[in-house]
Every structure is written in C-alpha cells, then in structure tokens.
Coordinates of C-alpha atoms in Angstrom, one line a residue:
M1 CA -68.1 23.9 114.9
E2 CA -69.0 20.7 113.2
T3 CA -72.7 21.8 113.2
L4 CA -71.8 25.0 111.5
I5 CA -69.8 23.2 108.9
H6 CA -72.6 20.8 108.3
F7 CA -75.1 23.7 107.9
L8 CA -72.7 25.4 105.5
S9 CA -72.3 22.2 103.5
I10 CA -76.1 21.9 103.1
I11 CA -76.3 25.5 101.9
L12 CA -73.5 24.8 99.3
Y13 CA -75.3 21.6 98.3
L14 CA -78.5 23.5 97.6
I15 CA -76.6 26.2 95.6
Q16 CA -74.9 23.6 93.5
G17 CA -78.3 21.9 92.9
C18 CA -79.8 25.3 91.9
F19 CA -77.2 25.8 89.2
F20 CA -77.5 22.2 87.9
Y21 CA -81.3 22.6 87.9
R22 CA -81.1 25.9 86.0
S23 CA -78.8 24.3 83.5
V24 CA -81.3 21.5 82.8
C25 CA -84.1 24.1 82.6
C26 CA -82.3 25.9 79.8
A27 CA -83.0 22.8 77.7
I28 CA -86.4 21.6 78.9
R29 CA -89.0 23.3 81.0
P30 CA -90.3 21.9 84.3
L31 CA -93.9 21.4 85.1
D32 CA -95.7 24.7 86.1
S33 CA -96.7 23.6 89.6
R34 CA -94.4 25.0 92.3
P35 CA -94.3 21.8 94.4
W36 CA -93.3 19.8 91.3
K37 CA -90.5 22.4 90.6
L38 CA -89.2 22.1 94.1
L39 CA -89.2 18.3 93.9
A40 CA -87.4 18.5 90.5
W41 CA -84.8 20.8 92.1
F42 CA -84.3 18.5 95.1
L43 CA -83.9 15.4 92.9
L44 CA -81.6 17.1 90.4
S45 CA -79.5 18.3 93.4
M46 CA -79.1 14.7 94.4
T47 CA -78.1 13.8 90.8
G48 CA -75.6 16.7 90.4
S49 CA -73.8 16.0 93.7
V50 CA -73.7 12.2 93.6
R51 CA -70.4 10.8 95.0
L52 CA -68.9 8.2 92.6
F53 CA -65.9 6.0 93.2
A54 CA -64.3 3.1 91.3
G55 CA -66.1 -0.2 91.7
D56 CA -69.5 1.3 92.5
P57 CA -71.9 0.2 89.7
V58 CA -75.0 0.4 91.9
N59 CA -74.6 4.1 92.6
I60 CA -74.0 5.3 89.1
I61 CA -76.7 3.1 87.5
G62 CA -79.2 3.9 90.3
M63 CA -78.6 7.7 89.9
L64 CA -79.0 7.4 86.1
G65 CA -82.4 5.8 86.7
L66 CA -83.3 8.6 89.1
F67 CA -82.2 11.3 86.6
L68 CA -84.2 9.6 83.8
A69 CA -87.3 9.5 86.0
T70 CA -87.0 13.1 87.1
V71 CA -86.6 14.4 83.6
F72 CA -89.4 12.3 82.1
F73 CA -92.0 12.9 84.8
L74 CA -91.2 16.3 86.2
F75 CA -90.4 18.2 82.9
R76 CA -92.3 19.0 79.8
G77 CA -91.3 18.1 76.2
Q78 CA -91.1 15.3 73.8
W79 CA -89.5 12.0 74.8
F80 CA -86.6 12.1 72.4
V81 CA -85.6 15.6 73.7
K82 CA -85.7 14.4 77.3
L83 CA -83.7 11.3 76.4
G84 CA -81.1 13.5 74.6
I85 CA -80.8 15.8 77.6
V86 CA -80.2 12.9 79.9
M87 CA -77.5 11.5 77.6
I88 CA -75.8 14.9 77.3
F89 CA -75.8 15.8 81.0
Y90 CA -75.3 12.5 82.9
P91 CA -71.9 11.6 81.4
I92 CA -70.7 15.1 82.3
V93 CA -72.1 14.7 85.9
A94 CA -70.7 11.2 86.4
A95 CA -67.3 11.9 84.9
F96 CA -66.7 15.2 86.7
N97 CA -68.0 14.0 90.1
F98 CA -65.7 10.9 89.8
L99 CA -62.7 13.1 89.0
H100 CA -63.7 15.5 91.8
N101 CA -64.1 12.8 94.4
S102 CA -61.1 10.6 93.4
L103 CA -58.6 13.4 92.9
G104 CA -59.9 15.3 95.9
A105 CA -59.3 12.2 98.1
T106 CA -55.9 11.7 96.7
I107 CA -55.0 15.4 97.3
F108 CA -56.4 15.3 100.8
F109 CA -54.7 12.2 102.0
S110 CA -51.4 13.3 100.6
F111 CA -51.4 16.1 103.1
S112 CA -53.3 14.7 106.0
D113 CA -55.1 11.6 107.3
D114 CA -57.2 13.5 109.8
M115 CA -60.9 12.4 109.5
G116 CA -62.1 15.1 111.8
I117 CA -62.5 18.9 111.3
K118 CA -60.0 19.1 108.5
N119 CA -61.9 16.5 106.5
Y120 CA -65.2 18.5 106.9
L121 CA -63.4 21.8 105.9
F122 CA -61.9 20.1 102.9
S123 CA -65.3 18.7 101.8
V124 CA -66.8 22.2 102.0
L125 CA -64.0 23.6 100.0
A126 CA -64.4 20.8 97.4
Q127 CA -68.1 21.7 97.1
V128 CA -67.2 25.2 96.0
F129 CA -65.5 23.6 93.0
L130 CA -68.8 21.8 92.1
I131 CA -70.7 25.1 92.4
L132 CA -68.2 26.9 90.2
F133 CA -68.3 24.1 87.6
W134 CA -72.1 24.2 87.2
Y135 CA -72.2 28.0 87.4
L136 CA -69.7 28.2 84.5
F137 CA -71.7 25.5 82.7
H138 CA -74.9 27.5 83.1
R139 CA -73.1 30.8 82.2
F140 CA -71.6 29.6 78.9
M141 CA -73.6 26.6 77.8
G142 CA -77.1 27.5 79.0
E143 CA -77.9 29.9 76.2
R144 CA -76.6 27.3 73.7
L145 CA -78.9 24.6 75.0
S146 CA -81.8 27.0 75.0
R147 CA -81.2 27.9 71.3
T148 CA -80.7 24.3 70.4
C149 CA -83.7 22.5 71.9
G150 CA -86.3 24.4 70.0
M151 CA -84.8 24.0 66.5
L152 CA -83.7 20.3 66.2
D153 CA -86.0 17.6 65.0
Q154 CA -86.3 14.0 66.2
R155 CA -83.7 12.7 63.8
S156 CA -81.1 15.2 65.0
W157 CA -81.9 14.5 68.7
M158 CA -81.5 10.7 68.1
L159 CA -78.1 11.4 66.4
L160 CA -76.9 13.4 69.4
T161 CA -78.2 10.7 71.7
V162 CA -76.2 8.0 69.9
I163 CA -73.0 10.2 70.1
C164 CA -73.5 10.7 73.8
L165 CA -74.3 7.1 74.4
A166 CA -70.6 6.3 73.8
S167 CA -69.6 8.7 76.6
L168 CA -72.2 7.3 78.9
T169 CA -71.1 3.7 78.2
A170 CA -67.5 4.6 78.8
V171 CA -68.2 6.4 82.1
I172 CA -70.4 3.6 83.5
S173 CA -67.8 0.9 82.5
L174 CA -64.9 2.8 84.0
I175 CA -66.7 3.4 87.3
S176 CA -68.3 0.0 87.6
F177 CA -65.0 -1.9 87.7
R178 CA -62.3 -1.4 90.2
L179 CA -59.1 -0.8 88.2
S180 CA -55.5 -1.0 89.4
S181 CA -53.7 2.1 90.5
A182 CA -51.4 1.6 87.5
V183 CA -54.1 2.7 85.1
E184 CA -55.6 5.5 87.2
S185 CA -54.1 8.1 85.0
V186 CA -55.6 6.5 81.9
V187 CA -59.0 6.4 83.6
Y188 CA -58.7 10.1 84.4
L189 CA -57.9 10.9 80.8
C190 CA -60.9 8.9 79.6
M191 CA -63.1 10.8 82.0
V192 CA -61.8 14.1 80.7
A193 CA -62.3 12.9 77.2
C194 CA -66.0 12.0 78.0
I195 CA -66.6 15.5 79.4
V196 CA -65.0 17.1 76.4
T197 CA -67.0 14.9 74.0
N198 CA -70.3 15.9 75.5
F199 CA -69.3 19.6 75.6
G200 CA -68.4 19.2 71.9
T201 CA -71.8 17.6 71.3
I202 CA -73.5 20.6 72.7
C203 CA -71.5 22.9 70.5
L204 CA -72.3 20.6 67.5
A205 CA -76.0 20.8 68.3
T206 CA -75.8 24.6 68.6
R207 CA -74.2 24.8 65.2
L208 CA -76.9 22.6 63.7
A209 CA -79.6 24.8 65.3
D210 CA -77.9 28.0 64.1
T211 CA -77.7 26.5 60.5
I212 CA -81.5 25.7 60.6
L213 CA -82.3 29.2 62.0
A214 CA -80.1 30.9 59.4
D215 CA -81.9 29.0 56.6
M216 CA -85.3 30.0 58.0
E217 CA -84.1 33.6 58.2
R218 CA -82.8 33.5 54.6
R219 CA -86.1 32.2 53.3
N220 CA -88.0 34.9 55.2
L221 CA -85.6 37.6 54.0
Q222 CA -86.2 36.4 50.4
L223 CA -89.9 36.9 50.9
Q224 CA -89.2 40.3 52.4
K225 CA -87.1 41.2 49.4
S226 CA -89.9 40.1 47.0
Y227 CA -92.3 42.1 49.0
Y228 CA -90.3 45.3 48.7
E229 CA -89.7 44.7 45.0
E230 CA -93.4 44.4 44.5
L231 CA -93.9 47.5 46.5
D232 CA -91.5 49.4 44.4
Q233 CA -93.1 48.2 41.2
N234 CA -96.5 49.3 42.5
Q235 CA -95.2 52.7 43.4
Q236 CA -93.7 53.1 39.9
Q237 CA -97.0 52.1 38.4
I238 CA -98.9 54.5 40.5
R239 CA -96.5 57.4 39.6
K240 CA -96.9 56.5 36.0
I241 CA -100.7 56.5 36.2
R242 CA -100.7 59.8 38.2
H243 CA -98.6 61.4 35.4
D244 CA -101.2 60.3 32.8
M245 CA -104.2 60.9 35.1
N246 CA -105.4 64.0 33.2
N247 CA -105.5 62.0 29.9
H248 CA -107.4 59.2 31.6
L249 CA -109.9 61.5 33.1
S250 CA -110.4 63.3 29.8
V251 CA -111.1 59.9 28.1
I252 CA -113.7 59.0 30.8
E253 CA -115.2 62.5 30.6
G254 CA -115.5 62.2 26.8
L255 CA -117.2 58.9 27.0
L256 CA -119.7 60.1 29.7
K257 CA -120.5 63.2 27.6
K258 CA -121.3 60.9 24.6
G259 CA -123.5 58.9 26.9
D260 CA -121.4 55.8 26.4
I261 CA -121.7 54.8 30.1
Q262 CA -120.8 51.1 29.4
N263 CA -117.4 51.9 27.9
A264 CA -116.7 54.6 30.5
L265 CA -117.3 52.0 33.3
E266 CA -115.1 49.4 31.5
Y267 CA -112.3 52.0 31.1
F268 CA -112.6 53.1 34.8
E269 CA -112.5 49.5 36.0
D270 CA -109.4 48.8 33.9
L271 CA -107.8 52.0 35.3
A272 CA -108.7 50.9 38.9
G273 CA -107.1 47.6 38.3
H274 CA -103.8 49.2 37.4
V275 CA -103.9 51.6 40.3
R276 CA -104.7 48.9 42.9
T277 CA -101.6 47.9 44.9
G278 CA -100.8 44.5 46.1
T279 CA -99.1 45.6 49.3
R280 CA -101.1 45.5 52.4
R281 CA -100.3 46.2 56.1
F282 CA -101.1 43.1 58.1
C283 CA -98.8 43.9 61.1
K284 CA -96.0 46.2 62.1
D285 CA -93.2 43.6 61.7
S286 CA -91.8 44.1 58.2
I287 CA -90.6 40.5 57.8
V288 CA -93.9 38.9 58.9
N289 CA -95.9 41.5 56.9
A290 CA -93.8 40.5 53.8
V291 CA -94.6 36.8 54.3
L292 CA -98.3 37.5 54.6
N293 CA -98.3 39.7 51.5
A294 CA -96.5 37.1 49.5
K295 CA -98.9 34.4 50.5
Y296 CA -101.9 36.6 50.0
T297 CA -100.8 37.4 46.5
A298 CA -100.1 33.7 45.8
A299 CA -103.6 32.9 47.0
E300 CA -105.1 35.6 44.8
D301 CA -103.2 34.4 41.8
A302 CA -104.5 30.9 42.4
A303 CA -108.1 32.2 42.4
I304 CA -108.6 31.3 46.0
D305 CA -111.2 33.2 47.9
S306 CA -109.0 34.4 50.8
F307 CA -109.8 36.2 54.1
F308 CA -106.9 37.4 56.3
H309 CA -107.6 39.0 59.7
V310 CA -104.3 39.6 61.5
D311 CA -104.0 41.7 64.7
I312 CA -100.6 41.0 66.2
D313 CA -99.1 44.5 66.3
K314 CA -98.4 44.2 70.1
I315 CA -97.1 40.7 70.1
L316 CA -94.3 40.0 72.6
G317 CA -92.2 36.9 73.4
I318 CA -92.3 35.2 69.9
D319 CA -89.6 36.0 67.5
A320 CA -90.3 37.0 63.9
V321 CA -88.7 33.9 62.5
S322 CA -91.0 31.6 64.5
L323 CA -94.0 33.6 63.4
C324 CA -92.9 33.4 59.8
T325 CA -92.5 29.6 60.2
I326 CA -96.1 29.3 61.4
F327 CA -97.6 31.6 58.7
S328 CA -95.5 30.5 55.7
N329 CA -95.8 26.7 56.3
T330 CA -99.5 26.6 57.1
L331 CA -100.3 29.0 54.3
D332 CA -98.2 27.0 51.8
N333 CA -100.1 23.8 52.7
A334 CA -103.5 25.6 52.5
I335 CA -102.8 27.0 49.1
E336 CA -101.5 23.7 47.8
A337 CA -104.6 22.0 49.1
C338 CA -106.9 24.5 47.4
L339 CA -105.0 24.2 44.1
K340 CA -106.0 20.5 44.0
I341 CA -109.7 21.6 43.7
P342 CA -110.6 21.9 40.0
E343 CA -113.6 24.2 40.6
T344 CA -112.1 27.6 41.5
E345 CA -115.3 28.8 43.1
K346 CA -114.8 26.1 45.8
R347 CA -111.4 27.3 46.8
H348 CA -111.6 29.0 50.2
L349 CA -109.0 30.1 52.7
S350 CA -109.5 31.9 56.0
L351 CA -106.7 33.0 58.3
K352 CA -107.2 34.7 61.7
A353 CA -104.4 35.6 64.1
R354 CA -104.4 37.9 67.1
Y355 CA -102.5 38.8 70.2
T356 CA -104.8 39.2 73.3
D357 CA -104.2 41.6 76.1
N358 CA -103.5 38.8 78.6
G359 CA -100.5 37.7 76.5
Y360 CA -101.9 34.9 74.3
F361 CA -101.2 34.5 70.6
S362 CA -104.0 32.7 68.9
Y363 CA -104.0 31.5 65.3
E364 CA -106.5 29.7 63.1
I365 CA -106.3 28.8 59.5
V366 CA -109.1 27.0 57.6
N367 CA -108.9 25.9 54.0
S368 CA -111.1 23.9 51.7
K369 CA -109.6 20.6 50.4
R370 CA -110.3 17.7 48.1
N371 CA -107.3 15.5 48.6
E372 CA -107.2 12.7 51.2
V373 CA -105.3 13.3 54.4
K374 CA -102.6 10.7 55.0
K375 CA -101.2 10.2 58.5
K376 CA -98.7 7.9 60.1
K377 CA -99.1 8.1 63.9
D378 CA -99.0 11.9 64.5
A379 CA -97.2 12.8 61.3
F380 CA -99.0 14.0 58.1
L381 CA -97.6 12.5 54.9
T382 CA -97.2 14.4 51.7
D383 CA -98.7 13.0 48.5
K384 CA -95.8 14.6 46.4
E385 CA -93.4 12.4 44.6
D386 CA -90.3 13.7 46.4
A387 CA -91.6 12.8 49.9
R388 CA -88.2 13.3 51.6
S389 CA -88.1 17.0 50.6
H390 CA -91.8 17.7 51.4
G391 CA -94.2 17.1 54.2
L392 CA -92.1 18.9 56.7
G393 CA -94.3 22.0 57.1
I394 CA -96.4 20.7 60.0
V395 CA -93.3 19.3 61.6
S396 CA -91.7 22.8 61.6
V397 CA -94.9 24.3 63.0
R398 CA -95.0 21.6 65.8
D399 CA -91.4 22.4 66.7
V400 CA -92.2 26.1 67.1
V401 CA -95.3 25.5 69.2
R402 CA -93.4 23.0 71.4
R403 CA -90.6 25.5 71.9
Y404 CA -93.1 28.0 73.3
D405 CA -95.1 25.4 75.2
G406 CA -98.2 26.1 73.2
T407 CA -101.0 23.9 71.9
L408 CA -101.5 22.8 68.3
D409 CA -104.9 21.3 67.3
I410 CA -105.4 19.9 63.8
T411 CA -108.9 18.8 62.6
Y412 CA -110.2 18.0 59.2
T413 CA -113.3 16.7 57.4
E414 CA -113.8 15.6 53.9
D415 CA -114.0 19.1 52.6
E416 CA -112.1 21.2 55.1
F417 CA -108.7 21.3 57.0
R418 CA -108.3 23.4 60.2
I419 CA -105.2 24.3 62.3
V420 CA -105.6 26.1 65.6
I421 CA -102.6 27.3 67.6
L422 CA -102.5 28.9 71.1
I423 CA -99.2 30.2 72.6
R424 CA -98.7 32.1 75.8
A425 CA -96.4 34.7 74.3
K426 CA -95.1 36.3 77.5

C-alpha cells in the first residue's frame, strides 16, 4: 500500500511540475534541445514543490539559487526578462508552499498524530491542491504573461523587478526566522499579501503591455486611414480624368495632326502623371499594405530612389502589428538617413521581404547614409535634439524579433546601413 501511495505521489509531483514548467514557459521559452527541456522540467518541478517551514533559511535561499540558475541557463531571452520572471514567480512559490505546508501540518495534527498510512494519504491529498493552484495559475495567468513578455522594454522589466523584490524580501525574512506562535496569523497574512502583490504585478504588467499594443495599433490604423483616403482621392481623380478623356484625346490628336509631337508628348506625360495612382498592392494584409504604401509615398516625396519587393501573402504566425512595427520603424529610420544626404541622386533605399515555404520570414532593408552611426553598447543613439522621444525604433524592432525568437543583424559602412531579420514564423 505504501509503495502504491509513493508511486502516486511521484506521479502527482510530475504533474505539478508540468503545470509550473508550462507557466514559466508562457513567459520565456526553453532551449530547443529535448534533453535540456526535460532537465528544465525536472529542476522547475523541484522548485515548484519545495517544502518550506519557518526557521529554514538554507532551503529557501538555496532553492532561489537553483531557480535562478535554471532560468538563466536553460531558457532563452534577455537577462532582465529572466530576472523579472524569477522575481515574479519565486515569491508566489515560496509563500504558497509555506502556507500549504504550515497550514497542512496544523490541520493534520489537529485530527491525528498518526505518522503512518494516514500521513501518506494526507500528503497525497495535499499535493492535489498544489496541482490545482498551478493549473489555475497557468489557466488564467499564462496568457497574460505571454502577452506581456514580448511588449515590455528593459526599464519596464526593471520596475517590475523592484516591485517584486519587496515581496521576495518579505517572504525570505519571514521564513528565515522562527517566529512565535502568537504571530503566526500575522505571518500568514503577510504571505497572502505577497502572493496578491505578485499577482497584481502580473496584471499591472499586462495592462502596460496592452497599452503599448493599443498605441501601436492606433498608429498603424492611422496609416491605414491615410492609405484609404489617398486611395479615395486617386479614384476620384481617375473618374474625373475618365470623364474628360475624350477632350484630352482630342487635344492630343490635334497636336499630332499639326505635327507638334513635342507638345503632344508633354501633354501626354502630364496626363499620365495625373492618372498614375499612388496605391500599390504589396501584400494581402490591408494594415501592412497601408504602412508600406505610406512609407513608399514618403520615400518618393523625399526624392529617394526606392525599390520594394515584398512577398508575404502567405505569412503565418506573426501578427500584423508586429510586422508593421518592423516595417514602419526601419523604413522611418532609412528615410530619415537618406534625407540627410544633400545630393538627391545619392539617396537609395531597398527593401526585400518574403515568406518562404519552410516557414521563415526574411527581411532586408538597405539605405544610403551620410550621418555617423552612434552606439552605446548594443543601442543605437539618435542625433536628434529630443533624444528621449527618439532613437526607439531599433529597440521596438529588437523586441519584436526577440518575442518570436528570431535573429537581427545590423551592419553598416560609411555610406550604407543594412538590417537583416530572420524569424521562424510557424
């Protein structure tokens, strides 16, 4: 009987570890190798099921170190995101497990002091509560974490880390020192407060991410609105020219009959310029197409020799807002760099984007430049006066590429700036 209960306990332990592992994976992705994933699952199972009691500083601090090592070495992502995830998760793990073990022991010994079969059965039943907790966490918080991690920048993550540091400090302090039974109820309330604080931090982070996403969508919809307004104007112009087409053709015919070929050609070129529409179909997605049209028109107005080759009609796995972030920010930077070249004949811009059959989105943009590239570590600095409001384009692109676990390569020479992006879209 005891063997069966031990076996059932191991099964429940692995199930609990699975839900905790999946909750962490909602925020950061593990390494691709299956052995590393299994190792991460095993180590996170240990973290999620750690037994914590009052007066046990070694266990809580040691498990924190294990959790940090697991996240930093077996998961992908930037260091500040990993640190933030540890600060969000570990106070919840420590506080809930402390309450679970302490209250569970109190409830058990109030009914029985049998350390045999009843103790094993009660331990198995208690594990079900841990599984239920992490199942509900994954069910209701996993999607929030997934939305949040790809949108927040380093400053936002550091702010969340500082907020959660208060909960972590409180939990470690309360568990490290053995307190009298008279203040147990206060300790329990503090543990609940730490859990609620970190849940609130996740909700706050989600709200920040939703605000950022809404702002990006608003800007993209503004571009889409401008695109359709331009389309409507072009259609009205075409209808007007069609209405007067007979008169135009009569004028050209008269000039040709007179042998005035030069004026006939000039009149025809002027007419063709009015007929030519500025709307182009780069891809099927209307929002992305609107962004590309707006930037192409801006490049034309700036006398930039532009070449766009976009083949992303079948793209899957990357949302339109993320694509617009890549296109709009890189094109804005390229156009601004070209505008700093006084000689218009030296302004060049080339954009190539495609989605391959094996599920890869590739993107390359090359532009001529004259200004000096300024860098601080991996960040590119703007040369505009309002530096706090500018210079964020490449940062936004990096965030999108990181969210989809892609690669971003930036190279430049004295006369040229190149950005290459590769994302596995599926």
